[in-house]
Amino acid sequence: MNSRHTFPPTNLSLLTPTEMDDADHMAVSHGAVAFDMMEAAGGAVAVAIGARWPMQPVTVLCGPGNNGGDGFVVGRHLKAAGWPVTLGLMGPREKLHGEAAQAANLWADPAEAFSPDLLHGAGIVVDAMFGSGLSRPLDGQALEMAELLTAKRLPVCAVDVPSGVDGATGRVLGAAAPADLTVTFFRKKPGHLLYPGRGLCGDVVVADIGIPAAELTRIAPQTWENGPDLWLEGFPWPQAESYKYKRGEVLVLGGEEITGASRMTTEAASRAGAGMVTLAAPAKVWSLYATSLMNAIVRSFDGLAEFEAMLEDKRRNVIAIGPGAGVGAVTRAYVLAALKTKRTVVLDADALTSFAEAPDVLFAAIEGSCVMTPHEGEFKRLFHLKGDKLARARAAAAQCGAVIVLKGSDTVIAAPDGRAVINSNAPPQLATGGTGDVLTGIVAALLAQGMAPFHAAAAAAWLHGAAASAFGLGLVAQDLPNAIPGVLQTLRARAGPDADRRTRR
């Protein structure tokens, strides 16, 4: 099985604003012309506008920097194509410099004074006030304009990001006007995928502006948008010579009071390809589990000693604990026993909350591979970290030595070495009880089949979202496991005829 530990630079690479600046500068140092890149950027925005909307009056709002320079190019291209264009500039024209000044010089018409009057009669607004590198809250005219655009709900095309959105974090700095379309350049930024920025960007188009892809290798980005291109080559497809134990065995700890959670974890692990799944059922409720799980072995146990006896079977190479387990000392003991085996452990829900008063005990016990899948509430109980979601997930992974899957509509998967993936395919119907328990089972199954923890967590998050999308509206958590096979079939076709050979490698 292929368990490579790195993702290559790809179209899914995400660049911080600083890394994007580096890409610009490196491209120029290797022969690109900075103004040609600005011309390509503005031209791409004009093309995207023409592809989305019929011809109508356009107002272009230009800021005092290079984002405003892009706006001048957009206005010139649209006007040349016959669109009625009004262009407003924030600040004096003579204070523009560099490529922005060059772009302004090619705009033959006056630049109107920056005021709310610019929006009168506008059919579409181009937001070229500030780009992804904005580091302070909007104020003055920019703040007034962002608030006015929000109130008027005019169609907006944002250049790079909606002004006021931090491209590195997705945070809103003061205010930001929602865009229907955002055109960014070379690669997306984290702020295009992290909320609230993601909810303000509308449809995101990535335009080629002439930066060579080789610059990605020099930058070595550490953040990616999740997608099969990252991990599909090493996905563990069934092999003709495989048998059930070769495909791994997942041991799931069942709860005594809330039994549905661990049952969904078990069913998801089975559907996601684990060769065997065993559910450790508390003796009092063994019959309930045994009669409802047809695709798993249900083993009765009574207390820690009998659970530890189950752990002695080394074929059980992945242990999943948390869904429905109950919060308290008993669950803590089960978690510590599992971690003591130094086999791969997936921890979710109650397994995490049980350590809220003693997180250091949990972190110190992690010696083998471990994946934690907290939602925001569970995360805050364990990790007292501040900052944006991406930074917090990275810091938590480094602190505890586990891969962190910080769940949500913009799930972040972070490895202890700093690599991170942002998942973007989760539909709103996943916001229902029990779907996280299913994700735990998918993660466990991919780990059992030999995927490296970071890859397994990323692949599981994507499969989880794809299964929910395939099912559609009306989804409840128990629908997800049965939606997994259809997604796997489609994914297998995408992998191509050489997938089996790559898996054996």
Short mmCIF file of C-alpha atoms in Angstrom, two decimals:
data_model
loop_
_atom_site.label_atom_id
_atom_site.label_comp_id
_atom_site.label_asym_id
_atom_site.label_seq_id
_atom_site.Cartn_x
_atom_site.Cartn_y
_atom_site.Cartn_z
CA MET A 1 0.00 0.00 0.00
CA ASN A 2 1.10 3.51 -0.75
CA SER A 3 1.48 5.62 2.38
CA ARG A 4 3.48 8.58 1.13
CA HIS A 5 3.57 11.42 3.59
CA THR A 6 3.61 14.52 1.38
CA PHE A 7 1.33 16.21 -1.09
CA PRO A 8 2.99 17.69 -4.18
CA PRO A 9 2.38 21.25 -5.39
CA THR A 10 -0.86 21.07 -7.40
CA ASN A 11 -3.84 23.13 -8.52
CA LEU A 12 -5.22 22.40 -5.03
CA SER A 13 -2.37 24.25 -3.32
CA LEU A 14 -3.53 27.24 -1.29
CA LEU A 15 -1.29 30.28 -0.95
CA THR A 16 -1.35 32.84 1.81
CA PRO A 17 -1.22 36.45 0.63
CA THR A 18 2.46 36.52 1.58
CA GLU A 19 3.14 33.38 -0.45
CA MET A 20 1.23 34.88 -3.38
CA ASP A 21 3.44 37.96 -3.19
CA ASP A 22 6.46 35.65 -3.22
CA ALA A 23 5.10 33.91 -6.32
CA ASP A 24 4.67 37.28 -8.05
CA HIS A 25 8.19 38.39 -7.15
CA MET A 26 9.78 35.08 -8.12
CA ALA A 27 7.96 35.11 -11.44
CA VAL A 28 9.33 38.60 -12.15
CA SER A 29 12.82 37.53 -11.11
CA HIS A 30 12.57 34.69 -13.62
CA GLY A 31 11.59 36.95 -16.50
CA ALA A 32 7.87 37.72 -16.16
CA VAL A 33 6.77 41.35 -16.55
CA ALA A 34 4.78 42.63 -13.58
CA PHE A 35 2.47 44.81 -15.66
CA ASP A 36 1.77 41.93 -18.04
CA MET A 37 0.54 39.93 -15.03
CA MET A 38 -1.72 42.83 -13.99
CA GLU A 39 -3.01 43.07 -17.54
CA ALA A 40 -3.74 39.33 -17.55
CA ALA A 41 -5.49 39.59 -14.18
CA GLY A 42 -7.78 42.43 -15.19
CA GLY A 43 -8.47 40.82 -18.54
CA ALA A 44 -9.45 37.57 -16.84
CA VAL A 45 -11.91 39.41 -14.59
CA ALA A 46 -13.49 41.10 -17.60
CA VAL A 47 -13.84 37.74 -19.37
CA ALA A 48 -15.43 36.19 -16.27
CA ILE A 49 -17.94 39.04 -16.02
CA GLY A 50 -18.87 38.67 -19.68
CA ALA A 51 -19.34 34.93 -19.23
CA ARG A 52 -21.70 35.39 -16.26
CA TRP A 53 -23.80 38.48 -16.97
CA PRO A 54 -25.37 40.11 -20.03
CA MET A 55 -24.02 43.51 -21.04
CA GLN A 56 -25.21 46.28 -18.72
CA PRO A 57 -23.79 49.32 -16.88
CA VAL A 58 -20.78 48.46 -14.74
CA THR A 59 -19.25 50.46 -11.92
CA VAL A 60 -15.62 49.66 -11.11
CA LEU A 61 -14.47 50.61 -7.59
CA CYS A 62 -10.69 51.02 -7.54
CA GLY A 63 -8.59 51.17 -4.41
CA PRO A 64 -5.23 52.96 -4.04
CA GLY A 65 -3.00 49.91 -4.65
CA ASN A 66 -2.46 47.07 -7.09
CA ASN A 67 -5.99 45.75 -6.60
CA GLY A 68 -7.17 49.12 -7.88
CA GLY A 69 -4.72 48.78 -10.77
CA ASP A 70 -6.44 45.51 -11.67
CA GLY A 71 -9.71 47.45 -11.59
CA PHE A 72 -8.47 49.96 -14.15
CA VAL A 73 -7.60 47.07 -16.47
CA VAL A 74 -11.03 45.49 -15.94
CA GLY A 75 -12.73 48.77 -16.80
CA ARG A 76 -10.65 49.28 -19.93
CA HIS A 77 -11.31 45.75 -21.23
CA LEU A 78 -15.05 45.98 -20.56
CA LYS A 79 -15.32 49.39 -22.21
CA ALA A 80 -13.42 48.12 -25.25
CA ALA A 81 -15.98 45.32 -25.50
CA GLY A 82 -18.83 47.85 -25.53
CA TRP A 83 -19.94 47.80 -21.88
CA PRO A 84 -20.99 51.12 -20.28
CA VAL A 85 -18.34 51.64 -17.58
CA THR A 86 -18.10 54.10 -14.69
CA LEU A 87 -14.84 53.98 -12.75
CA GLY A 88 -14.32 55.44 -9.31
CA LEU A 89 -10.93 55.81 -7.60
CA MET A 90 -10.31 56.00 -3.88
CA GLY A 91 -7.77 58.78 -3.39
CA PRO A 92 -5.87 61.00 -5.84
CA ARG A 93 -4.86 59.50 -9.17
CA GLU A 94 -1.37 61.04 -8.90
CA LYS A 95 -0.64 58.99 -5.77
CA LEU A 96 -0.84 55.68 -7.63
CA HIS A 97 2.54 54.13 -8.32
CA GLY A 98 4.13 51.21 -10.14
CA GLU A 99 1.89 48.95 -12.18
CA ALA A 100 -1.26 50.57 -10.76
CA ALA A 101 -0.17 53.97 -12.11
CA GLN A 102 0.66 52.39 -15.46
CA ALA A 103 -2.81 50.81 -15.63
CA ALA A 104 -4.45 54.13 -14.67
CA ASN A 105 -2.56 55.93 -17.44
CA LEU A 106 -4.14 53.60 -19.98
CA TRP A 107 -7.64 54.54 -18.77
CA ALA A 108 -8.48 57.46 -21.03
CA ASP A 109 -11.58 58.68 -19.20
CA PRO A 110 -11.76 60.53 -15.90
CA ALA A 111 -11.74 58.55 -12.69
CA GLU A 112 -14.82 59.63 -10.76
CA ALA A 113 -14.69 60.75 -7.14
CA PHE A 114 -15.18 57.84 -4.75
CA SER A 115 -18.67 58.23 -3.29
CA PRO A 116 -22.00 56.40 -2.95
CA ASP A 117 -23.13 58.22 -6.12
CA LEU A 118 -21.03 55.75 -8.10
CA LEU A 119 -23.65 53.08 -7.50
CA HIS A 120 -26.52 55.03 -9.09
CA GLY A 121 -27.57 53.17 -12.20
CA ALA A 122 -25.03 50.39 -11.74
CA GLY A 123 -26.09 46.96 -12.95
CA ILE A 124 -22.90 45.24 -11.81
CA VAL A 125 -20.18 46.43 -9.42
CA VAL A 126 -16.54 45.40 -9.65
CA ASP A 127 -14.99 45.43 -6.17
CA ALA A 128 -11.32 46.25 -6.75
CA MET A 129 -10.83 48.24 -3.56
CA PHE A 130 -8.55 45.93 -1.58
CA GLY A 131 -7.15 42.46 -2.20
CA SER A 132 -6.33 39.47 -0.04
CA GLY A 133 -3.40 41.11 1.72
CA LEU A 134 -5.49 43.63 3.63
CA SER A 135 -4.17 43.72 7.20
CA ARG A 136 -6.43 46.25 8.93
CA PRO A 137 -10.17 46.77 9.18
CA LEU A 138 -11.87 48.78 6.47
CA ASP A 139 -12.63 52.33 7.48
CA GLY A 140 -13.69 55.62 5.96
CA GLN A 141 -14.90 55.51 2.36
CA ALA A 142 -14.09 51.81 1.94
CA LEU A 143 -16.15 50.83 4.98
CA GLU A 144 -19.05 53.03 3.85
CA MET A 145 -18.97 51.49 0.38
CA ALA A 146 -18.83 47.90 1.68
CA GLU A 147 -21.83 48.54 3.93
CA LEU A 148 -23.72 50.21 1.07
CA LEU A 149 -23.04 47.30 -1.29
CA THR A 150 -24.29 44.89 1.35
CA ALA A 151 -27.49 46.88 1.80
CA LYS A 152 -28.17 47.37 -1.92
CA ARG A 153 -27.45 43.75 -2.85
CA LEU A 154 -26.19 44.69 -6.28
CA PRO A 155 -24.45 41.95 -8.30
CA VAL A 156 -20.76 42.15 -7.35
CA CYS A 157 -17.61 40.70 -8.89
CA ALA A 158 -14.70 40.83 -6.44
CA VAL A 159 -11.12 41.05 -7.65
CA ASP A 160 -9.00 38.55 -5.68
CA VAL A 161 -11.27 38.58 -2.58
CA PRO A 162 -14.21 40.72 -1.47
CA SER A 163 -12.66 43.84 0.05
CA GLY A 164 -12.47 43.38 3.81
CA VAL A 165 -11.85 39.63 3.73
CA ASP A 166 -8.49 38.45 5.07
CA GLY A 167 -7.11 36.11 2.41
CA ALA A 168 -5.12 34.13 4.94
CA THR A 169 -7.89 33.42 7.45
CA GLY A 170 -11.28 34.24 5.94
CA ARG A 171 -11.94 36.73 8.74
CA VAL A 172 -13.86 39.91 8.00
CA LEU A 173 -11.89 43.05 8.76
CA GLY A 174 -14.51 45.63 9.68
CA ALA A 175 -16.97 44.80 6.92
CA ALA A 176 -17.06 43.08 3.55
CA ALA A 177 -19.58 43.20 0.74
CA PRO A 178 -20.82 39.78 -0.42
CA ALA A 179 -19.74 38.94 -3.97
CA ASP A 180 -21.60 36.79 -6.47
CA LEU A 181 -18.33 36.04 -8.26
CA THR A 182 -14.73 36.29 -7.11
CA VAL A 183 -11.86 36.05 -9.58
CA THR A 184 -8.51 35.25 -8.00
CA PHE A 185 -5.15 34.54 -9.58
CA PHE A 186 -2.74 31.61 -9.86
CA ARG A 187 -4.07 29.76 -6.80
CA LYS A 188 -6.82 30.17 -4.21
CA LYS A 189 -6.11 31.53 -0.75
CA PRO A 190 -7.24 29.93 2.54
CA GLY A 191 -9.67 32.82 2.95
CA HIS A 192 -11.61 31.63 -0.09
CA LEU A 193 -12.45 28.40 1.78
CA LEU A 194 -12.63 29.39 5.45
CA TYR A 195 -15.78 30.97 6.83
CA PRO A 196 -16.95 33.69 6.98
CA GLY A 197 -14.87 34.61 3.91
CA ARG A 198 -16.06 31.60 1.98
CA GLY A 199 -19.66 32.67 2.39
CA LEU A 200 -18.84 36.11 0.97
CA CYS A 201 -16.91 35.03 -2.13
CA GLY A 202 -19.72 33.52 -4.19
CA ASP A 203 -18.39 31.44 -7.06
CA VAL A 204 -14.60 31.48 -7.18
CA VAL A 205 -12.74 31.45 -10.49
CA VAL A 206 -8.96 30.96 -10.54
CA ALA A 207 -7.29 32.72 -13.47
CA ASP A 208 -3.89 32.04 -15.00
CA ILE A 209 -1.88 35.28 -15.14
CA GLY A 210 1.40 33.87 -16.38
CA ILE A 211 3.06 32.74 -13.13
CA PRO A 212 4.91 29.48 -13.88
CA ALA A 213 3.67 26.48 -11.89
CA ALA A 214 7.32 25.80 -11.01
CA GLU A 215 7.13 28.66 -8.52
CA LEU A 216 4.98 26.39 -6.32
CA THR A 217 7.91 24.04 -5.86
CA ARG A 218 10.04 26.93 -4.64
CA ILE A 219 7.34 28.20 -2.29
CA ALA A 220 6.54 24.68 -0.98
CA PRO A 221 3.01 25.47 0.22
CA GLN A 222 1.78 23.65 3.30
CA THR A 223 -1.96 24.13 2.81
CA TRP A 224 -4.25 22.54 0.23
CA GLU A 225 -7.90 22.45 -0.72
CA ASN A 226 -9.06 18.90 -0.15
CA GLY A 227 -9.72 16.76 -3.19
CA PRO A 228 -8.97 13.35 -4.69
CA ASP A 229 -5.94 14.63 -6.60
CA LEU A 230 -4.14 14.84 -3.26
CA TRP A 231 -4.62 11.25 -2.09
CA LEU A 232 -6.27 9.19 -4.83
CA GLU A 233 -3.04 7.66 -6.09
CA GLY A 234 -2.54 5.94 -2.73
CA PHE A 235 -6.15 5.00 -2.08
CA PRO A 236 -6.47 1.39 -0.82
CA TRP A 237 -8.60 -0.34 -3.42
CA PRO A 238 -9.49 -4.02 -2.84
CA GLN A 239 -6.99 -6.43 -4.41
CA ALA A 240 -7.60 -9.86 -5.87
CA GLU A 241 -5.17 -11.46 -3.44
CA SER A 242 -6.52 -9.62 -0.39
CA TYR A 243 -8.35 -11.25 2.49
CA LYS A 244 -10.29 -9.71 5.33
CA TYR A 245 -7.46 -9.32 7.81
CA LYS A 246 -5.13 -7.93 5.16
CA ARG A 247 -7.64 -5.11 4.73
CA GLY A 248 -7.42 -4.37 8.44
CA GLU A 249 -9.73 -4.72 11.41
CA VAL A 250 -11.35 -1.84 13.23
CA LEU A 251 -12.36 -2.21 16.87
CA VAL A 252 -15.13 0.20 17.86
CA LEU A 253 -16.01 0.84 21.49
CA GLY A 254 -19.78 0.74 21.94
CA GLY A 255 -21.63 2.89 24.44
CA GLU A 256 -23.96 1.58 27.10
CA GLU A 257 -26.66 4.27 26.95
CA ILE A 258 -26.34 5.90 23.52
CA THR A 259 -25.96 2.95 21.18
CA GLY A 260 -26.83 4.52 17.85
CA ALA A 261 -23.61 6.53 17.61
CA SER A 262 -21.16 3.64 17.70
CA ARG A 263 -23.43 1.57 15.47
CA MET A 264 -23.16 4.25 12.78
CA THR A 265 -19.39 4.33 13.26
CA THR A 266 -19.32 0.56 12.79
CA GLU A 267 -21.50 0.59 9.68
CA ALA A 268 -19.44 3.37 8.11
CA ALA A 269 -16.19 1.52 8.76
CA SER A 270 -17.63 -1.56 7.04
CA ARG A 271 -18.86 0.40 4.02
CA ALA A 272 -15.57 2.29 3.70
CA GLY A 273 -13.66 -0.93 3.16
CA ALA A 274 -12.30 -2.27 6.45
CA GLY A 275 -11.84 -6.03 6.15
CA MET A 276 -13.31 -6.66 9.58
CA VAL A 277 -15.13 -4.50 12.08
CA THR A 278 -15.64 -5.59 15.67
CA LEU A 279 -17.84 -3.69 18.09
CA ALA A 280 -16.98 -4.04 21.76
CA ALA A 281 -20.44 -4.07 23.37
CA PRO A 282 -21.02 -3.51 27.08
CA ALA A 283 -22.54 -6.73 28.42
CA LYS A 284 -25.79 -5.04 29.49
CA VAL A 285 -26.65 -4.04 25.93
CA TRP A 286 -24.87 -6.76 23.95
CA SER A 287 -28.12 -8.15 22.56
CA LEU A 288 -29.15 -4.77 21.18
CA TYR A 289 -25.91 -4.45 19.23
CA ALA A 290 -25.85 -8.10 18.19
CA THR A 291 -29.32 -8.02 16.69
CA SER A 292 -28.86 -4.73 14.82
CA LEU A 293 -25.39 -5.13 13.28
CA MET A 294 -25.30 -7.67 10.48
CA ASN A 295 -21.92 -6.70 9.02
CA ALA A 296 -19.81 -6.63 12.17
CA ILE A 297 -18.70 -8.96 14.93
CA VAL A 298 -20.21 -7.95 18.26
CA ARG A 299 -18.16 -8.95 21.30
CA SER A 300 -19.48 -8.60 24.82
CA PHE A 301 -17.23 -7.21 27.53
CA ASP A 302 -17.66 -6.14 31.13
CA GLY A 303 -15.19 -3.60 32.42
CA LEU A 304 -11.67 -2.43 31.62
CA ALA A 305 -9.91 -5.77 32.03
CA GLU A 306 -12.09 -7.48 29.44
CA PHE A 307 -11.69 -4.53 27.04
CA GLU A 308 -7.92 -4.77 27.44
CA ALA A 309 -8.17 -8.46 26.61
CA MET A 310 -9.81 -7.52 23.31
CA LEU A 311 -6.91 -5.19 22.60
CA GLU A 312 -4.48 -8.08 22.78
CA ASP A 313 -5.57 -9.23 19.32
CA LYS A 314 -3.06 -7.35 17.17
CA ARG A 315 -5.10 -7.91 14.02
CA ARG A 316 -7.27 -5.12 15.36
CA ASN A 317 -4.95 -2.51 13.96
CA VAL A 318 -7.24 0.50 14.45
CA ILE A 319 -9.27 1.36 17.53
CA ALA A 320 -12.11 3.91 17.38
CA ILE A 321 -13.42 5.35 20.63
CA GLY A 322 -15.83 8.13 21.43
CA PRO A 323 -19.23 8.05 19.73
CA GLY A 324 -21.80 7.31 22.42
CA ALA A 325 -19.11 6.17 24.86
CA GLY A 326 -20.19 8.44 27.73
CA VAL A 327 -18.16 11.16 29.42
CA GLY A 328 -16.09 10.33 32.47
CA ALA A 329 -13.38 8.26 34.10
CA VAL A 330 -14.49 4.98 32.51
CA THR A 331 -14.08 6.31 28.99
CA ARG A 332 -10.75 7.90 29.95
CA ALA A 333 -9.50 4.49 31.05
CA TYR A 334 -10.58 2.87 27.76
CA VAL A 335 -8.84 5.59 25.76
CA LEU A 336 -5.60 5.26 27.71
CA ALA A 337 -5.68 1.48 27.30
CA ALA A 338 -6.09 1.85 23.55
CA LEU A 339 -3.28 4.39 23.28
CA LYS A 340 -1.01 2.14 25.33
CA THR A 341 -1.07 -0.43 22.51
CA LYS A 342 0.69 2.14 20.26
CA ARG A 343 -1.62 1.06 17.46
CA THR A 344 -3.60 3.62 15.48
CA VAL A 345 -6.41 5.22 17.47
CA VAL A 346 -9.28 7.44 16.32
CA LEU A 347 -10.75 9.62 19.05
CA ASP A 348 -14.01 11.52 18.78
CA ALA A 349 -16.82 12.98 20.87
CA ASP A 350 -16.92 11.61 24.44
CA ALA A 351 -13.37 10.26 24.19
CA LEU A 352 -12.20 13.86 23.87
CA THR A 353 -14.59 15.51 26.30
CA SER A 354 -13.64 12.97 28.97
CA PHE A 355 -10.20 14.64 29.09
CA ALA A 356 -11.49 18.21 29.30
CA GLU A 357 -10.11 18.56 32.84
CA ALA A 358 -6.82 16.81 32.06
CA PRO A 359 -5.87 17.29 28.40
CA ASP A 360 -2.16 16.89 29.16
CA VAL A 361 -2.82 13.33 30.35
CA LEU A 362 -4.31 12.53 26.96
CA PHE A 363 -1.55 14.24 24.99
CA ALA A 364 1.19 12.51 26.96
CA ALA A 365 -0.37 9.12 26.25
CA ILE A 366 -0.22 9.51 22.47
CA GLU A 367 2.79 7.53 21.29
CA GLY A 368 1.46 5.85 18.14
CA SER A 369 -0.60 7.22 15.27
CA CYS A 370 -3.71 9.07 16.36
CA VAL A 371 -6.47 11.03 14.65
CA MET A 372 -8.82 13.28 16.64
CA THR A 373 -12.08 14.46 15.07
CA PRO A 374 -13.51 17.21 17.32
CA HIS A 375 -16.20 19.72 16.50
CA GLU A 376 -15.59 23.26 17.77
CA GLY A 377 -17.08 22.62 21.22
CA GLU A 378 -15.00 19.51 21.84
CA PHE A 379 -11.93 21.27 20.47
CA LYS A 380 -12.29 24.18 22.89
CA ARG A 381 -12.59 21.83 25.85
CA LEU A 382 -9.21 20.29 25.05
CA PHE A 383 -7.22 23.08 23.43
CA HIS A 384 -7.14 26.58 24.84
CA LEU A 385 -5.95 28.19 21.65
CA LYS A 386 -6.77 31.47 19.97
CA GLY A 387 -6.68 32.57 16.35
CA ASP A 388 -8.32 31.57 13.13
CA LYS A 389 -9.48 28.01 12.48
CA LEU A 390 -6.51 27.02 10.36
CA ALA A 391 -3.98 28.33 12.87
CA ARG A 392 -5.76 26.68 15.81
CA ALA A 393 -5.94 23.29 14.10
CA ARG A 394 -2.24 23.45 13.25
CA ALA A 395 -1.28 24.48 16.77
CA ALA A 396 -3.41 21.73 18.30
CA ALA A 397 -1.86 19.05 16.09
CA ALA A 398 1.62 20.22 17.02
CA GLN A 399 0.68 20.32 20.71
CA CYS A 400 -0.76 16.81 20.97
CA GLY A 401 1.08 14.94 18.20
CA ALA A 402 -2.12 13.74 16.53
CA VAL A 403 -3.77 14.58 13.23
CA ILE A 404 -6.60 16.98 14.01
CA VAL A 405 -9.85 16.99 12.04
CA LEU A 406 -11.53 20.19 13.20
CA LYS A 407 -15.01 19.64 11.86
CA GLY A 408 -17.49 22.08 10.39
CA SER A 409 -18.67 23.39 7.06
CA ASP A 410 -15.01 24.25 6.44
CA THR A 411 -13.36 21.25 8.12
CA VAL A 412 -9.62 21.66 8.61
CA ILE A 413 -7.33 18.64 8.73
CA ALA A 414 -3.94 19.41 10.26
CA ALA A 415 -0.84 17.29 10.82
CA PRO A 416 1.70 17.76 13.62
CA ASP A 417 4.33 18.84 11.07
CA GLY A 418 2.27 21.85 9.96
CA ARG A 419 0.62 20.54 6.79
CA ALA A 420 -3.07 21.31 6.53
CA VAL A 421 -6.02 20.64 4.24
CA ILE A 422 -9.28 22.60 4.08
CA ASN A 423 -12.31 20.59 3.04
CA SER A 424 -14.77 22.39 0.80
CA ASN A 425 -17.31 19.80 -0.39
CA ALA A 426 -19.47 19.41 2.74
CA PRO A 427 -23.12 20.25 1.96
CA PRO A 428 -25.38 21.93 4.58
CA GLN A 429 -27.37 18.75 5.17
CA LEU A 430 -24.39 17.32 7.09
CA ALA A 431 -25.35 19.62 9.95
CA THR A 432 -27.40 16.96 11.69
CA GLY A 433 -26.76 14.71 14.68
CA GLY A 434 -24.66 11.60 14.14
CA THR A 435 -22.87 12.54 10.93
CA GLY A 436 -19.63 12.98 12.85
CA ASP A 437 -19.93 9.41 14.12
CA VAL A 438 -20.03 8.25 10.51
CA LEU A 439 -16.91 10.29 9.71
CA THR A 440 -15.09 8.54 12.57
CA GLY A 441 -15.88 5.18 10.98
CA ILE A 442 -14.65 6.25 7.54
CA VAL A 443 -11.39 7.55 8.99
CA ALA A 444 -10.88 4.31 10.92
CA ALA A 445 -11.54 2.15 7.85
CA LEU A 446 -9.02 3.99 5.67
CA LEU A 447 -6.41 3.82 8.44
CA ALA A 448 -7.03 0.09 8.85
CA GLN A 449 -6.32 -0.38 5.14
CA GLY A 450 -2.94 1.30 5.38
CA MET A 451 -3.43 4.96 4.54
CA ALA A 452 -1.20 7.38 6.43
CA PRO A 453 -3.16 9.32 9.08
CA PHE A 454 -3.07 12.71 7.34
CA HIS A 455 -4.09 11.20 4.00
CA ALA A 456 -6.76 9.01 5.58
CA ALA A 457 -8.30 11.95 7.42
CA ALA A 458 -8.33 14.10 4.27
CA ALA A 459 -9.82 11.31 2.13
CA ALA A 460 -12.44 10.51 4.77
CA ALA A 461 -13.58 14.12 5.04
CA TRP A 462 -13.98 14.33 1.26
CA LEU A 463 -15.83 10.99 1.04
CA HIS A 464 -18.11 12.11 3.87
CA GLY A 465 -19.06 15.28 2.01
CA ALA A 466 -19.44 13.49 -1.32
CA ALA A 467 -21.72 10.85 0.21
CA ALA A 468 -23.94 13.54 1.72
CA SER A 469 -24.14 15.38 -1.59
CA ALA A 470 -24.96 12.16 -3.42
CA PHE A 471 -27.85 11.46 -1.06
CA GLY A 472 -29.21 15.00 -1.17
CA LEU A 473 -31.81 16.72 0.97
CA GLY A 474 -33.58 14.92 3.77
CA LEU A 475 -30.34 13.29 4.88
CA VAL A 476 -30.06 11.75 8.33
CA ALA A 477 -26.82 10.28 9.61
CA GLN A 478 -27.81 6.66 9.09
CA ASP A 479 -28.23 7.35 5.35
CA LEU A 480 -24.53 8.12 4.94
CA PRO A 481 -22.98 4.63 5.17
CA ASN A 482 -25.21 3.34 2.37
CA ALA A 483 -24.26 6.31 0.20
CA ILE A 484 -20.54 5.52 0.45
CA PRO A 485 -20.41 2.66 -2.12
CA GLY A 486 -21.73 4.84 -4.94
CA VAL A 487 -19.10 7.48 -4.20
CA LEU A 488 -16.39 4.82 -4.11
CA GLN A 489 -17.51 3.48 -7.49
CA THR A 490 -17.23 6.93 -9.05
CA LEU A 491 -13.88 7.51 -7.38
CA ARG A 492 -12.58 4.15 -8.61
CA ALA A 493 -13.49 5.04 -12.18
CA ARG A 494 -11.64 8.32 -11.78
CA ALA A 495 -8.55 6.51 -10.49
CA GLY A 496 -8.14 4.78 -13.84
CA PRO A 497 -6.95 1.34 -14.94
CA ASP A 498 -3.59 1.57 -13.14
CA ALA A 499 -5.09 2.09 -9.69
CA ASP A 500 -4.63 -1.52 -8.61
CA ARG A 501 -0.96 -1.47 -9.53
CA ARG A 502 -0.40 1.78 -7.64
CA THR A 503 -2.18 0.40 -4.57
CA ARG A 504 0.08 -2.68 -4.52
CA ARG A 505 3.22 -0.58 -4.73
#
